[in-house]
Amino acid sequence: MKKNLVIFNLLLMFSASLIAQNSAYRQKHYNTDKETLALEGYDPVSYFTSEKPLKGNKKWSYTYEGITYWFSNEANKSEFVKNPSKYEPAYGGWCALAMVANGEKVSIDPLTYKISDGRLLLFYKTAFYNALNGWNKDKTLESERLNRGDQYWKSIIKN
């Protein structure tokens, strides 16, 4: 019995260490502010369920593996907690077109987005350029682009 308790405690310490390492790793690579807030405070679930993304509220915040998300209501927060990988933005929240083009981490406009293959893609936008328009120029390449972006993202998060 005592041996089982020691093994359990060791496994618990090891798991906590892995979670802390994973959180620091994600904080290094994901597009967040200095407080690790993603999507500039927009509710990640609302991208999938509303006509447009909704601004979240700090009172409904949730930190998933080191990255903090705000939600517009408790129901969206609960939905995210059940399945974070469904709602987290692709490529760590960086511009999908830049990721696909050359694996570059480029900032985004959180209101310039597309849901593709069940994934939230975000894009860079200024008064002079909208990366979403570039992405949409040839829809036949979308699955190929996603595959290329996935490869670049995997190489980024390995470092």
C-alpha positions as a LaTeX table, in Angstrom:
\begin{tabular}{lrrr}
\hline
Residue & $x$ (\AA) & $y$ (\AA) & $z$ (\AA) \\
\hline
Met1 & 0.00 & 0.00 & 0.00 \\
Lys2 & 2.77 & 2.43 & 0.93 \\
Lys3 & 4.63 & 1.53 & $-2.28$ \\
Asn4 & 1.51 & 2.34 & $-4.35$ \\
Leu5 & 1.21 & 5.71 & $-2.63$ \\
Val6 & 4.85 & 6.55 & $-3.42$ \\
Ile7 & 4.38 & 5.55 & $-7.07$ \\
Phe8 & 1.18 & 7.60 & $-7.27$ \\
Asn9 & 2.92 & 10.68 & $-5.82$ \\
Leu10 & 5.82 & 10.30 & $-8.26$ \\
Leu11 & 3.42 & 10.04 & $-11.21$ \\
Leu12 & 1.53 & 13.09 & $-9.96$ \\
Met13 & 4.75 & 15.14 & $-9.68$ \\
Phe14 & 5.87 & 14.00 & $-13.14$ \\
Ser15 & 2.47 & 14.93 & $-14.65$ \\
Ala16 & 2.56 & 18.36 & $-13.03$ \\
Ser17 & 6.04 & 18.93 & $-14.42$ \\
Leu18 & 4.91 & 18.00 & $-17.95$ \\
Ile19 & 1.91 & 20.33 & $-17.74$ \\
Ala20 & 4.13 & 23.21 & $-16.61$ \\
Gln21 & 6.60 & 22.52 & $-19.42$ \\
Asn22 & 3.79 & 22.32 & $-21.98$ \\
Ser23 & 2.30 & 25.61 & $-20.73$ \\
Ala24 & 5.63 & 27.44 & $-21.03$ \\
Tyr25 & 6.14 & 25.93 & $-24.46$ \\
Arg26 & 2.72 & 27.03 & $-25.68$ \\
Gln27 & 3.21 & 30.51 & $-24.22$ \\
Lys28 & 6.41 & 30.80 & $-26.25$ \\
His29 & 4.77 & 29.90 & $-29.57$ \\
Tyr30 & 1.13 & 31.02 & $-29.37$ \\
Asn31 & $-0.11$ & 34.46 & $-30.40$ \\
Thr32 & $-1.03$ & 36.08 & $-27.08$ \\
Asp33 & $-0.55$ & 39.34 & $-25.25$ \\
Lys34 & 1.93 & 39.60 & $-22.38$ \\
Glu35 & $-0.65$ & 38.12 & $-19.99$ \\
Thr36 & $-1.11$ & 35.09 & $-22.30$ \\
Leu37 & $-4.57$ & 36.25 & $-23.46$ \\
Ala38 & $-5.39$ & 34.82 & $-26.88$ \\
Leu39 & $-7.56$ & 36.26 & $-29.66$ \\
Glu40 & $-7.31$ & 39.76 & $-28.19$ \\
Gly41 & $-10.05$ & 38.72 & $-25.77$ \\
Tyr42 & $-12.52$ & 37.41 & $-28.34$ \\
Asp43 & $-14.55$ & 34.33 & $-27.43$ \\
Pro44 & $-13.18$ & 31.35 & $-29.43$ \\
Val45 & $-16.49$ & 29.46 & $-29.35$ \\
Ser46 & $-18.37$ & 32.44 & $-30.78$ \\
Tyr47 & $-16.43$ & 32.16 & $-34.05$ \\
Phe48 & $-18.28$ & 28.88 & $-34.61$ \\
Thr49 & $-21.67$ & 29.72 & $-33.13$ \\
Ser50 & $-22.41$ & 33.40 & $-33.84$ \\
Glu51 & $-22.72$ & 35.53 & $-36.94$ \\
Lys52 & $-19.53$ & 37.30 & $-35.90$ \\
Pro53 & $-16.97$ & 36.83 & $-33.13$ \\
Leu54 & $-18.04$ & 38.19 & $-29.76$ \\
Lys55 & $-15.77$ & 39.97 & $-27.33$ \\
Gly56 & $-15.21$ & 37.85 & $-24.25$ \\
Asn57 & $-15.29$ & 38.93 & $-20.63$ \\
Lys58 & $-12.60$ & 38.33 & $-18.05$ \\
Lys59 & $-15.20$ & 36.98 & $-15.60$ \\
Trp60 & $-15.62$ & 33.99 & $-17.91$ \\
Ser61 & $-11.96$ & 33.26 & $-18.46$ \\
Tyr62 & $-10.30$ & 29.88 & $-18.75$ \\
Thr63 & $-6.63$ & 29.04 & $-19.04$ \\
Tyr64 & $-5.90$ & 25.99 & $-21.12$ \\
Glu65 & $-2.32$ & 24.73 & $-20.99$ \\
Gly66 & $-0.94$ & 28.21 & $-20.34$ \\
Ile67 & $-3.11$ & 30.13 & $-22.83$ \\
Thr68 & $-5.99$ & 32.23 & $-21.50$ \\
Tyr69 & $-9.28$ & 32.63 & $-23.32$ \\
Trp70 & $-12.19$ & 34.92 & $-22.47$ \\
Phe71 & $-15.78$ & 33.95 & $-23.22$ \\
Ser72 & $-18.94$ & 35.95 & $-23.81$ \\
Asn73 & $-20.98$ & 33.71 & $-21.51$ \\
Glu74 & $-20.72$ & 30.72 & $-19.19$ \\
Ala75 & $-22.19$ & 28.31 & $-21.77$ \\
Asn76 & $-19.41$ & 29.08 & $-24.27$ \\
Lys77 & $-16.80$ & 28.65 & $-21.58$ \\
Ser78 & $-18.27$ & 25.26 & $-20.65$ \\
Glu79 & $-18.33$ & 24.22 & $-24.30$ \\
Phe80 & $-14.65$ & 25.14 & $-24.70$ \\
Val81 & $-13.64$ & 23.30 & $-21.51$ \\
Lys82 & $-15.24$ & 20.12 & $-22.90$ \\
Asn83 & $-13.22$ & 20.23 & $-26.13$ \\
Pro84 & $-10.51$ & 22.95 & $-26.30$ \\
Ser85 & $-8.82$ & 21.55 & $-29.40$ \\
Lys86 & $-12.04$ & 22.05 & $-31.38$ \\
Tyr87 & $-12.09$ & 25.79 & $-30.65$ \\
Glu88 & $-8.45$ & 26.85 & $-30.38$ \\
Pro89 & $-7.28$ & 28.74 & $-33.47$ \\
Ala90 & $-5.11$ & 26.92 & $-35.98$ \\
Tyr91 & $-1.38$ & 27.70 & $-36.05$ \\
Gly92 & $-1.40$ & 29.10 & $-32.54$ \\
Gly93 & $-3.54$ & 32.04 & $-33.62$ \\
Trp94 & $-1.06$ & 33.40 & $-36.18$ \\
Cys95 & $-2.01$ & 34.43 & $-39.72$ \\
Ala96 & $-2.89$ & 31.29 & $-41.68$ \\
Leu97 & $-1.71$ & 32.69 & $-45.03$ \\
Ala98 & 1.71 & 33.65 & $-43.66$ \\
Met99 & 2.04 & 30.25 & $-41.99$ \\
Val100 & 1.21 & 28.48 & $-45.25$ \\
Ala101 & 3.48 & 30.72 & $-47.35$ \\
Asn102 & 6.66 & 30.36 & $-45.32$ \\
Gly103 & 5.96 & 29.29 & $-41.75$ \\
Glu104 & 6.05 & 32.85 & $-40.46$ \\
Lys105 & 4.32 & 34.04 & $-37.29$ \\
Val106 & 2.40 & 37.14 & $-38.39$ \\
Ser107 & $-0.08$ & 39.02 & $-36.20$ \\
Ile108 & $-3.76$ & 38.91 & $-37.01$ \\
Asp109 & $-6.93$ & 40.95 & $-36.94$ \\
Pro110 & $-9.25$ & 38.82 & $-34.77$ \\
Leu111 & $-12.22$ & 39.86 & $-36.89$ \\
Thr112 & $-10.63$ & 38.57 & $-40.10$ \\
Tyr113 & $-11.16$ & 34.83 & $-40.02$ \\
Lys114 & $-12.51$ & 31.77 & $-41.75$ \\
Ile115 & $-13.74$ & 28.40 & $-40.52$ \\
Ser116 & $-12.23$ & 25.77 & $-42.79$ \\
Asp117 & $-12.46$ & 22.04 & $-42.27$ \\
Gly118 & $-13.77$ & 22.72 & $-38.75$ \\
Arg119 & $-10.74$ & 24.85 & $-37.89$ \\
Leu120 & $-10.54$ & 28.52 & $-36.98$ \\
Leu121 & $-8.13$ & 30.30 & $-39.32$ \\
Leu122 & $-7.13$ & 33.89 & $-38.56$ \\
Phe123 & $-5.65$ & 36.45 & $-40.94$ \\
Tyr124 & $-3.60$ & 39.62 & $-41.03$ \\
Lys125 & $-5.45$ & 42.75 & $-42.13$ \\
Thr126 & $-4.62$ & 46.43 & $-42.52$ \\
Ala127 & $-6.27$ & 49.27 & $-44.43$ \\
Phe128 & $-4.18$ & 48.27 & $-47.46$ \\
Tyr129 & $-4.09$ & 44.47 & $-47.32$ \\
Asn130 & $-6.37$ & 41.64 & $-46.25$ \\
Ala131 & $-4.69$ & 38.21 & $-46.14$ \\
Leu132 & $-8.09$ & 36.47 & $-46.13$ \\
Asn133 & $-8.67$ & 37.78 & $-49.66$ \\
Gly134 & $-5.36$ & 36.22 & $-50.70$ \\
Trp135 & $-6.35$ & 32.94 & $-49.08$ \\
Asn136 & $-9.72$ & 32.90 & $-50.86$ \\
Lys137 & $-8.32$ & 33.58 & $-54.35$ \\
Asp138 & $-8.05$ & 29.87 & $-55.14$ \\
Lys139 & $-10.32$ & 27.66 & $-53.04$ \\
Thr140 & $-9.16$ & 24.51 & $-54.84$ \\
Leu141 & $-5.87$ & 24.77 & $-52.97$ \\
Glu142 & $-7.39$ & 24.97 & $-49.49$ \\
Ser143 & $-6.67$ & 21.40 & $-48.31$ \\
Glu144 & $-3.16$ & 21.61 & $-49.77$ \\
Arg145 & $-2.61$ & 24.90 & $-47.95$ \\
Leu146 & $-3.84$ & 23.45 & $-44.68$ \\
Asn147 & $-1.46$ & 20.51 & $-45.03$ \\
Arg148 & 1.47 & 22.82 & $-45.76$ \\
Gly149 & 0.53 & 25.08 & $-42.84$ \\
Asp150 & 0.31 & 22.05 & $-40.56$ \\
Gln151 & 3.83 & 21.00 & $-41.56$ \\
Tyr152 & 5.25 & 24.47 & $-40.90$ \\
Trp153 & 3.43 & 24.69 & $-37.56$ \\
Lys154 & 4.75 & 21.28 & $-36.48$ \\
Ser155 & 8.31 & 22.41 & $-37.23$ \\
Ile156 & 7.78 & 25.65 & $-35.25$ \\
Ile157 & 6.41 & 23.98 & $-32.15$ \\
Lys158 & 9.24 & 21.45 & $-32.11$ \\
Asn159 & 11.68 & 24.25 & $-31.23$ \\
\hline
\end{tabular}
